[in-house]
Coordinates of C-alpha atoms in Angstrom, one line a residue:
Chain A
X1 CA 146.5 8.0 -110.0
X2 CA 145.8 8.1 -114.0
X3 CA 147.9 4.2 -114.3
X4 CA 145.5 3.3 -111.4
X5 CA 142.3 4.8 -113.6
X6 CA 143.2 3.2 -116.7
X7 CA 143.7 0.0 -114.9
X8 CA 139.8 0.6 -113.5
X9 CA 138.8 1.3 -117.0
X10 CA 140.2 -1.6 -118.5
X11 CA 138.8 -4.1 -115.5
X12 CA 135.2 -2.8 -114.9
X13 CA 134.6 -1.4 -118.6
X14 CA 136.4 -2.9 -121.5
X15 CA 136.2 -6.2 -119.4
X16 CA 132.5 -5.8 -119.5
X17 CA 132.3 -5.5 -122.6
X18 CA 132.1 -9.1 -123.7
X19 CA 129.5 -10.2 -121.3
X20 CA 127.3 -7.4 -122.2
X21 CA 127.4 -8.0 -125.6
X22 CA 126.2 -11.2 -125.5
X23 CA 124.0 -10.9 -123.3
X24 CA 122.2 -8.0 -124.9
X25 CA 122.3 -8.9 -128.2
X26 CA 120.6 -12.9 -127.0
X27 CA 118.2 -10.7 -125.2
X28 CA 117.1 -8.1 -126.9
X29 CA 116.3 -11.3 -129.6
X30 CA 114.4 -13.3 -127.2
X31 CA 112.4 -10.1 -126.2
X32 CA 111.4 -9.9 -130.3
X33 CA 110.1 -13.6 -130.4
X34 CA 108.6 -13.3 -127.2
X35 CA 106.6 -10.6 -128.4
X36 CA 105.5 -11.5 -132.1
X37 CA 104.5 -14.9 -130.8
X38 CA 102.1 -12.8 -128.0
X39 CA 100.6 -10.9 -130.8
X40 CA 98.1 -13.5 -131.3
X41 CA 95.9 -10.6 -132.6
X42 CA 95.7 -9.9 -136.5
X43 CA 94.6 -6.8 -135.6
X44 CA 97.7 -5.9 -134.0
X45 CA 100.2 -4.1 -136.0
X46 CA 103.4 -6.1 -136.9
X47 CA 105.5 -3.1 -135.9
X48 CA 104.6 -3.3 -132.6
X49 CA 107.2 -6.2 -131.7
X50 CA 110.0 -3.3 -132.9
X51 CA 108.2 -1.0 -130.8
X52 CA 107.9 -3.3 -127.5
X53 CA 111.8 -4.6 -128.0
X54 CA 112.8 -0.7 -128.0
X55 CA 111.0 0.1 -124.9
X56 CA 112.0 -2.9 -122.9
X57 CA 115.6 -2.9 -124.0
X58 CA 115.8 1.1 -123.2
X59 CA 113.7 1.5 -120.3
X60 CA 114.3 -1.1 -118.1
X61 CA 116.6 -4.2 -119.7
X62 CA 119.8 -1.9 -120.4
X63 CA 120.2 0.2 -117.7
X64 CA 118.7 -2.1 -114.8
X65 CA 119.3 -6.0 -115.4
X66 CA 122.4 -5.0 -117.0
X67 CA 123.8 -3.5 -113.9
X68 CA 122.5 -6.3 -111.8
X69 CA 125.0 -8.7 -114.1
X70 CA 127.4 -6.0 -113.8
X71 CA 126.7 -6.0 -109.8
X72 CA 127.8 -10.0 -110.0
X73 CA 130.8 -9.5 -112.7
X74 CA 132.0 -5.7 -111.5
X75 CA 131.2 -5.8 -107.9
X76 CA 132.1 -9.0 -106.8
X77 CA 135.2 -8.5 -108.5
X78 CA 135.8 -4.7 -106.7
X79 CA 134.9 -6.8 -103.4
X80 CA 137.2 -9.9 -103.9
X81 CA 140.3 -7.7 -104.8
X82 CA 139.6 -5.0 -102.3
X83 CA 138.7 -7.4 -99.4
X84 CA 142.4 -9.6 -100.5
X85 CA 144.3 -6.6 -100.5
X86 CA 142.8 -6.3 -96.5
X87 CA 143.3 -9.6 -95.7
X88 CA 147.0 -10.2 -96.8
X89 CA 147.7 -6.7 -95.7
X90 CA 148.1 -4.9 -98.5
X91 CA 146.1 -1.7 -97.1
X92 CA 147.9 -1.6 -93.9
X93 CA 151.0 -1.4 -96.1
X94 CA 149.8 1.7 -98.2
X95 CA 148.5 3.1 -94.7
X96 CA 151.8 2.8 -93.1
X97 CA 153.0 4.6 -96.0
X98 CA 150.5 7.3 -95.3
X99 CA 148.8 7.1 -98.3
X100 CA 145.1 7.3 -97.8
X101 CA 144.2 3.8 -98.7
X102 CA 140.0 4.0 -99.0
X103 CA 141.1 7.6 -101.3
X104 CA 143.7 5.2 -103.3
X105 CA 141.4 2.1 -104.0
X106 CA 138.2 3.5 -104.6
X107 CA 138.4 6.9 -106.1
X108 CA 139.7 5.4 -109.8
X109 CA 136.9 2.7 -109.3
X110 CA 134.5 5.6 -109.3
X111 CA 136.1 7.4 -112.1
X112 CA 136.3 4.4 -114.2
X113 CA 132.5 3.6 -113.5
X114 CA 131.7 6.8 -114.9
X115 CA 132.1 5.5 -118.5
X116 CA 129.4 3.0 -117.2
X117 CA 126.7 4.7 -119.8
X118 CA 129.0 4.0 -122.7
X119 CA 128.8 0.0 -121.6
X120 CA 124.7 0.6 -121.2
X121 CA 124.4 2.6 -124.7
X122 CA 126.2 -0.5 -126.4
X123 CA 123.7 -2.8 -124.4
X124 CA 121.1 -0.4 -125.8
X125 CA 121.7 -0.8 -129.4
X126 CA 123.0 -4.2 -129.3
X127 CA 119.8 -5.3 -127.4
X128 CA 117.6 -3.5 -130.1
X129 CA 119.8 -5.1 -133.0
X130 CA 119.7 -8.6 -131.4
X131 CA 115.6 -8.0 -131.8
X132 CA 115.8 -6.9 -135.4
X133 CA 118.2 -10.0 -136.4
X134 CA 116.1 -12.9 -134.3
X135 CA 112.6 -11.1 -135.7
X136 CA 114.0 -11.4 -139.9
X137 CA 115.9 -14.3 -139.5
X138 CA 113.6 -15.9 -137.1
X139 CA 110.7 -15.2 -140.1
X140 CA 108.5 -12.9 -137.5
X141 CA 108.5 -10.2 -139.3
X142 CA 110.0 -8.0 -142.1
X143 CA 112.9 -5.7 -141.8
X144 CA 110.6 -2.3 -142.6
X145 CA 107.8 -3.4 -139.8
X146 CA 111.1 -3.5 -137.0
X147 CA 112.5 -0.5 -137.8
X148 CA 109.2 1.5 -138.3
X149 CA 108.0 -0.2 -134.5
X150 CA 111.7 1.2 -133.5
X151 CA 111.2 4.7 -134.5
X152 CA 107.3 4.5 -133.5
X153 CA 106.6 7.3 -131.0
X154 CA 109.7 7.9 -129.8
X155 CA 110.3 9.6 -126.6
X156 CA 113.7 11.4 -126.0
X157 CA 113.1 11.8 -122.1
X158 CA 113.0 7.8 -121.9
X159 CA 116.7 8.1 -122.9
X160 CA 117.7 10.8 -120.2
X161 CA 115.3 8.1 -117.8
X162 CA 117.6 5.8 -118.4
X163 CA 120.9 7.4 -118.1
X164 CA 119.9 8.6 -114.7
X165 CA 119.4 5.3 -113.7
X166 CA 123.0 4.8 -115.1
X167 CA 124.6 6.8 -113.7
X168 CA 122.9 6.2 -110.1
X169 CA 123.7 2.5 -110.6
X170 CA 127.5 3.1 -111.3
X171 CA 127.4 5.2 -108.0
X172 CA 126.1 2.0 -105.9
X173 CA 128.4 -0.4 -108.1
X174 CA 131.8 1.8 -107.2
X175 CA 130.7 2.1 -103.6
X176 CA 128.6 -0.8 -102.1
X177 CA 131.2 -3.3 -103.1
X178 CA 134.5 -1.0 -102.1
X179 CA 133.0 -0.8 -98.7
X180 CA 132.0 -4.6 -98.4
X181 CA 135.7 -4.8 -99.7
X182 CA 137.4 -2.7 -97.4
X183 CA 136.1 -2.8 -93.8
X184 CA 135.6 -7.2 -94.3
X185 CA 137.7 -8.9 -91.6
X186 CA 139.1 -12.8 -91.4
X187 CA 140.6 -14.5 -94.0
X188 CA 139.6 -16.2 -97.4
X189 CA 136.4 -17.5 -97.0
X190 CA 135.2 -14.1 -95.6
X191 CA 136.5 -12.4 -98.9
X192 CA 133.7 -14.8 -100.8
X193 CA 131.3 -14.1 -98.0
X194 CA 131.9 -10.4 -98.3
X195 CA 131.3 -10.8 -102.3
X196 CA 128.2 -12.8 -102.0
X197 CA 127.0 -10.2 -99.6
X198 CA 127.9 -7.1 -101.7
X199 CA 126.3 -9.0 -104.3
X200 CA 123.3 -9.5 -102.7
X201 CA 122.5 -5.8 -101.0
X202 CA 124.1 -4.1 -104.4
X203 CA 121.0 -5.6 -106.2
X204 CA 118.8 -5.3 -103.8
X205 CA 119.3 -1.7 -103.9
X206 CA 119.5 -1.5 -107.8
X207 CA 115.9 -2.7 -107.7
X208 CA 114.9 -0.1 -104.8
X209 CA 116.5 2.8 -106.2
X210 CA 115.2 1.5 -109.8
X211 CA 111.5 1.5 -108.3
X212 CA 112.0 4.7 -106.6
X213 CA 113.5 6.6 -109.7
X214 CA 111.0 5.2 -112.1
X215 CA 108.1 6.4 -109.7
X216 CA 109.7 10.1 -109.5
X217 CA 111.0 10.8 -113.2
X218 CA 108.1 8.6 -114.6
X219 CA 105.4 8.2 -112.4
Chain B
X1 CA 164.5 6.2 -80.8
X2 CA 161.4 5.2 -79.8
X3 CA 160.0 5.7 -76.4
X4 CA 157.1 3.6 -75.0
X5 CA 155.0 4.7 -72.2
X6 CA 152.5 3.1 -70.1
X7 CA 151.2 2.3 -73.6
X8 CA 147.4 0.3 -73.3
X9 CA 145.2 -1.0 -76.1
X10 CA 142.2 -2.9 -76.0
X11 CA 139.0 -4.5 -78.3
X12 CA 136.6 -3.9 -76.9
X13 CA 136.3 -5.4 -73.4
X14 CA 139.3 -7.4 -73.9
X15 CA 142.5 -5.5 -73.0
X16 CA 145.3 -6.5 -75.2
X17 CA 148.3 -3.8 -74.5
X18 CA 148.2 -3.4 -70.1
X19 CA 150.8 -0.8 -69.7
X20 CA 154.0 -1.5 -71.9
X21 CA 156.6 0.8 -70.9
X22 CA 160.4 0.5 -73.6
X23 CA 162.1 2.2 -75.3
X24 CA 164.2 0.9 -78.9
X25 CA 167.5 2.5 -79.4
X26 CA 169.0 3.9 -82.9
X27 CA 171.1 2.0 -85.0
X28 CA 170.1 -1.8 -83.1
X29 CA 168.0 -4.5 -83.5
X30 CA 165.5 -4.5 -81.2
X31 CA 163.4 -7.8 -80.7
X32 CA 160.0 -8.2 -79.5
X33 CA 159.0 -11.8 -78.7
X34 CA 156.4 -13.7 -76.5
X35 CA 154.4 -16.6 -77.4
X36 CA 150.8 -15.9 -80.2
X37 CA 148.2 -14.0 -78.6
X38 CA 150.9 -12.0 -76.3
X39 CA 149.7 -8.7 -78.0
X40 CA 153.0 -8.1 -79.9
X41 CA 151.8 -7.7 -83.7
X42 CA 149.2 -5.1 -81.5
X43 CA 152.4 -3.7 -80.0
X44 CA 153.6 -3.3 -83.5
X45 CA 150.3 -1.9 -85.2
X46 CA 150.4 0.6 -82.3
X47 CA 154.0 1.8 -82.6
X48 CA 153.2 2.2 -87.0
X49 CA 150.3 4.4 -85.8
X50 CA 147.7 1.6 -87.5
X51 CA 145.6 0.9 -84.1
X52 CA 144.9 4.1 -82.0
X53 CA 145.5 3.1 -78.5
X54 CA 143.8 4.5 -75.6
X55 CA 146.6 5.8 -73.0
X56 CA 150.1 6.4 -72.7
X57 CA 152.6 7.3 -75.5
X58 CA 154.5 6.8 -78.4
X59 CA 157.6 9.4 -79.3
X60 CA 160.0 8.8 -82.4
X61 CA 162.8 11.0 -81.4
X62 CA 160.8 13.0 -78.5
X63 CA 157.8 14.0 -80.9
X64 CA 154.9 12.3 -79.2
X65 CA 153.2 10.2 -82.2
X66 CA 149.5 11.2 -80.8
X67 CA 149.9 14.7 -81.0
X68 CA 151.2 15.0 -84.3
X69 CA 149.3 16.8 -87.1
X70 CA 148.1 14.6 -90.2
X71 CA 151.0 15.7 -92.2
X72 CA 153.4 15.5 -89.4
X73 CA 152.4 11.8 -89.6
X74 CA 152.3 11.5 -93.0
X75 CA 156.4 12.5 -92.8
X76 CA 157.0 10.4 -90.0
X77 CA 155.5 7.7 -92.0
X78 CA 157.7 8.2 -94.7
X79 CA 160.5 8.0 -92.5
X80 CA 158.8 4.3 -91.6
X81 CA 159.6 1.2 -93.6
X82 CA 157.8 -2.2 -92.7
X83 CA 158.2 -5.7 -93.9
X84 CA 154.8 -7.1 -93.2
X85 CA 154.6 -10.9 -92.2
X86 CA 152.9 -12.4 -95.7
X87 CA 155.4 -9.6 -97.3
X88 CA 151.9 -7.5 -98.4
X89 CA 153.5 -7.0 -102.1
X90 CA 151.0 -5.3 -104.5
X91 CA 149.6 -8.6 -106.4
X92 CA 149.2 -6.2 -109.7
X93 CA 152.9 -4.5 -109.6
X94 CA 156.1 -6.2 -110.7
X95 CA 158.9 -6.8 -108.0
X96 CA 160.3 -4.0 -109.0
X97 CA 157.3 -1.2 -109.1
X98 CA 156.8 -2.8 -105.8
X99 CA 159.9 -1.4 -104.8
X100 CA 159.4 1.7 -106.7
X101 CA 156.1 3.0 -105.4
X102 CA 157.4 4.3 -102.2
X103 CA 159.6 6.7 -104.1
X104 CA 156.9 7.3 -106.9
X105 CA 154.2 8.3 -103.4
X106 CA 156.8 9.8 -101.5
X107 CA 159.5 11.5 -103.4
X108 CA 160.0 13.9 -106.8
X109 CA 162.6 11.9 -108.3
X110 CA 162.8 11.4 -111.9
X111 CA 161.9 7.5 -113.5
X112 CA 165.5 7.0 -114.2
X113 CA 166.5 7.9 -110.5
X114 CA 164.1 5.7 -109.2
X115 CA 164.8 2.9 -111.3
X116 CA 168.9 3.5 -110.1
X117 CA 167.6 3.3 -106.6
X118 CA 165.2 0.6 -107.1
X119 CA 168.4 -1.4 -108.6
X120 CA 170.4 -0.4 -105.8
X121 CA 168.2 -1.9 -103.3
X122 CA 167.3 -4.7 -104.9
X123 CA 171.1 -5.5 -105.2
X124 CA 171.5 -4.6 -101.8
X125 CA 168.9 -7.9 -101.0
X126 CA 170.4 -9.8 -103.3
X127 CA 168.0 -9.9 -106.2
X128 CA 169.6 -8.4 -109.3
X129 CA 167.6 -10.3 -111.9
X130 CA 164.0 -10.2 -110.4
X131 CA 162.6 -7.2 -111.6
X132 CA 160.3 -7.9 -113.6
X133 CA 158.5 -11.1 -111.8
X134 CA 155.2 -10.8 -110.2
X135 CA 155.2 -11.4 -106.5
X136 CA 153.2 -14.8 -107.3
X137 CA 156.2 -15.8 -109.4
X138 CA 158.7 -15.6 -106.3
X139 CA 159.7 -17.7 -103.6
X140 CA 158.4 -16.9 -100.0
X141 CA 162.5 -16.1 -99.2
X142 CA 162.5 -13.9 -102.3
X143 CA 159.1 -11.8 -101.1
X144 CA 160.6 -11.4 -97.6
X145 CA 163.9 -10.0 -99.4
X146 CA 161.2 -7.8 -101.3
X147 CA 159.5 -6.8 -98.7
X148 CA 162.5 -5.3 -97.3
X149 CA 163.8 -3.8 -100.2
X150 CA 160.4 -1.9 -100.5
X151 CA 161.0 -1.1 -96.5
X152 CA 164.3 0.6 -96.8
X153 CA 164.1 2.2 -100.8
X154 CA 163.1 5.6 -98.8
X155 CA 165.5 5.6 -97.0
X156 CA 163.2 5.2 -93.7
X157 CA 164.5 5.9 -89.7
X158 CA 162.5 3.5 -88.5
X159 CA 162.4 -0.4 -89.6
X160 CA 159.2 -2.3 -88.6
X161 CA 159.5 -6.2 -89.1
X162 CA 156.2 -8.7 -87.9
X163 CA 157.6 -12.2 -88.1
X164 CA 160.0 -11.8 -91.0
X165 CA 160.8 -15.6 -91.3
X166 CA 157.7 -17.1 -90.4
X167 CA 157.2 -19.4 -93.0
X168 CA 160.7 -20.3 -94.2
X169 CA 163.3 -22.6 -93.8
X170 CA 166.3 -22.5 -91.3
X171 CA 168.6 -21.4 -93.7
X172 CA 166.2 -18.9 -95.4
X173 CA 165.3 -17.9 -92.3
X174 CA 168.9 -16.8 -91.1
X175 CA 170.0 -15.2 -94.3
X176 CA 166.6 -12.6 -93.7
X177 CA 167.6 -12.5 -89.9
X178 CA 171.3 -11.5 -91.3
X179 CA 170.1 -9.0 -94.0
X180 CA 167.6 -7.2 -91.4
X181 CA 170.2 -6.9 -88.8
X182 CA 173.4 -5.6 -91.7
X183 CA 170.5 -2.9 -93.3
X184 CA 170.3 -1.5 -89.6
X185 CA 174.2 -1.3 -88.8
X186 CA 174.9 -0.3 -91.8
X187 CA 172.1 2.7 -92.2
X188 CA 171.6 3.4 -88.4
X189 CA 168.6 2.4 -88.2
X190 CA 165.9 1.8 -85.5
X191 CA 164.9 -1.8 -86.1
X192 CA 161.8 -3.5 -84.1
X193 CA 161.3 -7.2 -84.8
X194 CA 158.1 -9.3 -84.2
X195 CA 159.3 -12.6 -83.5
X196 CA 158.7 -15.7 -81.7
X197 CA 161.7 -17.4 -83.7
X198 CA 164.4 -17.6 -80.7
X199 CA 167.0 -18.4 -83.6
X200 CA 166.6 -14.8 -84.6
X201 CA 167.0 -13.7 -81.0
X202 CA 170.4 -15.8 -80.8
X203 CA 171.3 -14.1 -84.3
X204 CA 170.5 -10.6 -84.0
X205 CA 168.6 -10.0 -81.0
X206 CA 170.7 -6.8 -79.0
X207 CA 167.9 -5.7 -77.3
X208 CA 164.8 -8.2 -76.5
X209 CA 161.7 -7.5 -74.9
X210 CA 159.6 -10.0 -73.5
X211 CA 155.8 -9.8 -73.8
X212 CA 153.2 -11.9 -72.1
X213 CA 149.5 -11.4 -71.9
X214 CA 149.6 -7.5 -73.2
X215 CA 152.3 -6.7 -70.4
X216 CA 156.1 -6.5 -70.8
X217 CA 157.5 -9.7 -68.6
X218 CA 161.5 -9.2 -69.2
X219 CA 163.7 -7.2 -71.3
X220 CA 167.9 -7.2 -71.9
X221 CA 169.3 -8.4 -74.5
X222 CA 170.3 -12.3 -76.1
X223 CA 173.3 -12.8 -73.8
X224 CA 171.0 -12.4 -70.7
X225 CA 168.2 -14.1 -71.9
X226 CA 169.9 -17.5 -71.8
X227 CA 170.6 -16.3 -67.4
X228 CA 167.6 -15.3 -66.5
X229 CA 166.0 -16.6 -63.9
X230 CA 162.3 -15.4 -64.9
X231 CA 159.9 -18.8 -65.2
X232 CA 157.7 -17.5 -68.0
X233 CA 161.1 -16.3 -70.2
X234 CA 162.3 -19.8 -69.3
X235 CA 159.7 -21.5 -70.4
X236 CA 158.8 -20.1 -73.3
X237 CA 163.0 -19.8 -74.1
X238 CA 163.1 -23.6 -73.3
X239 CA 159.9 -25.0 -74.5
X240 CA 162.2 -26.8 -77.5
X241 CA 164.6 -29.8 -76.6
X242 CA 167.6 -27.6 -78.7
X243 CA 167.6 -24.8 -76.4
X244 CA 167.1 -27.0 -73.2
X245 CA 170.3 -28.3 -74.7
X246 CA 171.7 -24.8 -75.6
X247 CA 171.1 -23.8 -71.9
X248 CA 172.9 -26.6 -70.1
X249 CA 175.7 -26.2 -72.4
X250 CA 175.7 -21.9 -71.3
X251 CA 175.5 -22.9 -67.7
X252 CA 178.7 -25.7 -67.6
X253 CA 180.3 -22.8 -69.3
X254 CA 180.0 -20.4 -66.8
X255 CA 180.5 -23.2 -64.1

């Protein structure tokens, strides 16, 4: 089982990796402009644009949107691979073998998926770094004003907010895909019907659960 | 051996298995043909224990496959080899962890001990040099001969082929027919084989049953088939010019 986890680790994590990256780091500096070109005001602080990129990155950029990508990279992979394993019958194979095919396939996903907060923490502080860069360089404001907005009442729960959320989300990205994966029937074109569809109802319940979590841990 | 009783499968309201009643001896190859849609990769799927049916029986060696325990199965599973008709290789695993993960589920051996036995079999199929390709990287001749070199690394009773030459040409076609029928002499082996190919029932068939719309039309063996006087063996025996041929030659023969 451990080759099987590493292999998980390496697809759905260290894959990742890349995508995230960029993607946080782009966004994190959009959310910076976006902001100090709102703060028409001159009464509002400049440190406020560090302040608003922390909270968005942290509270709902990282740990949600991120896993809505991931829901598109991760699970339609999980699906696609799963679901061609059932239809050139690779699982009736292992289950002719008696090896318990759904315990086989899934279980390292969902092991590997638990390292799914180390991807969002680097999301996190790339997001937040992508801010600080786009806000200097862009000439919105000065290092000092970012990094005091950052730091600006700060709020440890928001982080344990957030990794709840994580780790809920790796839960529906290990499972919602497998089972779209595993229990498809037909042929080719169903394997990219079952991964638009695992697509689809993974982040559709990303967005429910997100709702739902914010309204109990924050509401 | 495997008995067959009364054996009926359906999905939903369309009954696919009516009552099969065989049995497969030891140490032969035993055909199944009929023409697609004659329920025989269902036959097949219910003999591996992959579809549950709904009556009758399957025993390997008098132990009723139903009633056994979950690791009673699991055993009798790893007694099982099958060679799957698109060769279901692991995409991820070499040729030769292909061959090897049977023995690294199923058995304690050591890595060198597997890797002796995985270059035994592999050998045995005639593919000394392919261990390290990826399935994708082989022909559809050279998966087949992989598929059976993963079937039989355990060591299994009980050889399961669905259409092992669909797919491949003539020659190819007889050299998988020849291995599959040689593995089962020389191991004494129960061998079942899903085919419609009636080459492979002139090659290897020594017992043949006969399936047509989920109920078993004819059995005997590939001697007999050529007599026989049933019209839906005939016709589907016949439906090419080759064996129309093959038959009138049989018959001035016996004249």
């Amino acid at each position: 089982m451990r080759p099987l986890i590493l292999k998980d680790i390496d697809d759905l994590i260290i894959g990742s990796l890349g995508i995230v990256a960029f993607i946080s780091f782009f966004v994190g500096g959009v959310v910076a402009i976006q902001t100090s070109l709102n703060m028409t005001s001159p009464l509002m602080p400049k440190y406020l644009v560090g302040f608003a990129t922390r909270q968005s990155i942290i509270l709902e950029f990282a740990p949600t949107f991120i896993s809505i990508i991931m829901a598109g990279k991760v699970g339609s992979f999980i699906t696609s691979s799963i679901g061609t394993m059932r239809v050139t019958e690779q699982i009736d194979a292992l289950e002719v073998m008696g090896i318990n095919a759904i315990n086989y396939l899934v279980f390292p996903k969902f092991i590997a998926l638990t390292l799914y907060p180390f991807v969002i923490s680097i999301a996190m502080f790339l997001g937040i770094l992508g801010g600080l860069m786009a806000c200097v360089y862009g000439g919105y404001g000065t290092m000092e004003d970012y990094v005091e907005g950052v730091q600006l009442d700060f709020i440890p729960f928001h982080f344990i907010y957030a990794f709840i959320k994580t780790f809920v989300f790796a839960f529906l990205l290990a499972t919602i895909p497998s089972y779209y994966g595993y229990f498809m029937k037909g042929g080719a074109l169903e394997v990219g019907k079952a991964s638009t569809t695992s697509f689809v109802w993974t982040s559709v319940l990303i967005i429910l659960v997100n709702f739902l979590l914010t309204s109990i841990l924050l509401g | 051996m495997i008995e067959v009783k009364d054996l009926k499968k359906s999905f939903g309201d369309t009954q696919i298995l009516k009552g099969i009643t065989t049995s497969f001896e030891k140490g032969k190859t035993n055909l199944v043909i009929g023409q697609s849609g004659s329920g025989k990769t269902v036959f097949l799927k219910c003999l591996l224990g992959l579809f549950e049916y709904e009556s009758g029986s399957i025993s390997y060696e008098g132990k009723n496959f139903s009633k056994l325990s979950r690791d009673e199965k699991t055993n009798l599973r790893s007694e099982m080899g099958m060679v799957f008709q698109g060769s279901a290789l692991f995409d991820s695993m070499t040729i030769a962890e292909n061959v090897m993960f049977p023995l690294r589920m199923f058995t304690k051996q050591s890595k060198s001990e597997m890797e002796d036995r995985v270059d035994e079999v592999l050998k045995r199929v005639n593919l000394d040099d392919a261990h390290k390709k990826m399935p994708s990287e082989a022909s559809g001749g050279m998966q087949k001969r992989v598929a059976i070199a993963r079937a039989i690394v355990n060591r299994p009773k009980y050889l399961f082929c669905d259409e092992p030459n669909s797919g491949l040409d003539p020659r190819t076609a007889i050299i998988i027919d020849n291995l599959i029928q040689e593995i089962t002499e020389e191991f004494n082996i129960t061998t079942v084989v899903n085919t419609h190919d009636m080459n492979s029932v002139m090659e290897i068939g020594e017992k043949i049953v006969f399936l047509k719309n989920g109920l078993l039309e004819w059995e005997g063996s590939s001697e007999t088939i050529f007599r026989t006087d049933n019209e839906a063996v005939t016709n589907f025996v016949y439906s090419s010019e080759l064996f129309r041929k093959v038959r009138k030659m049989y018959l001035e023969e016996s004249d």
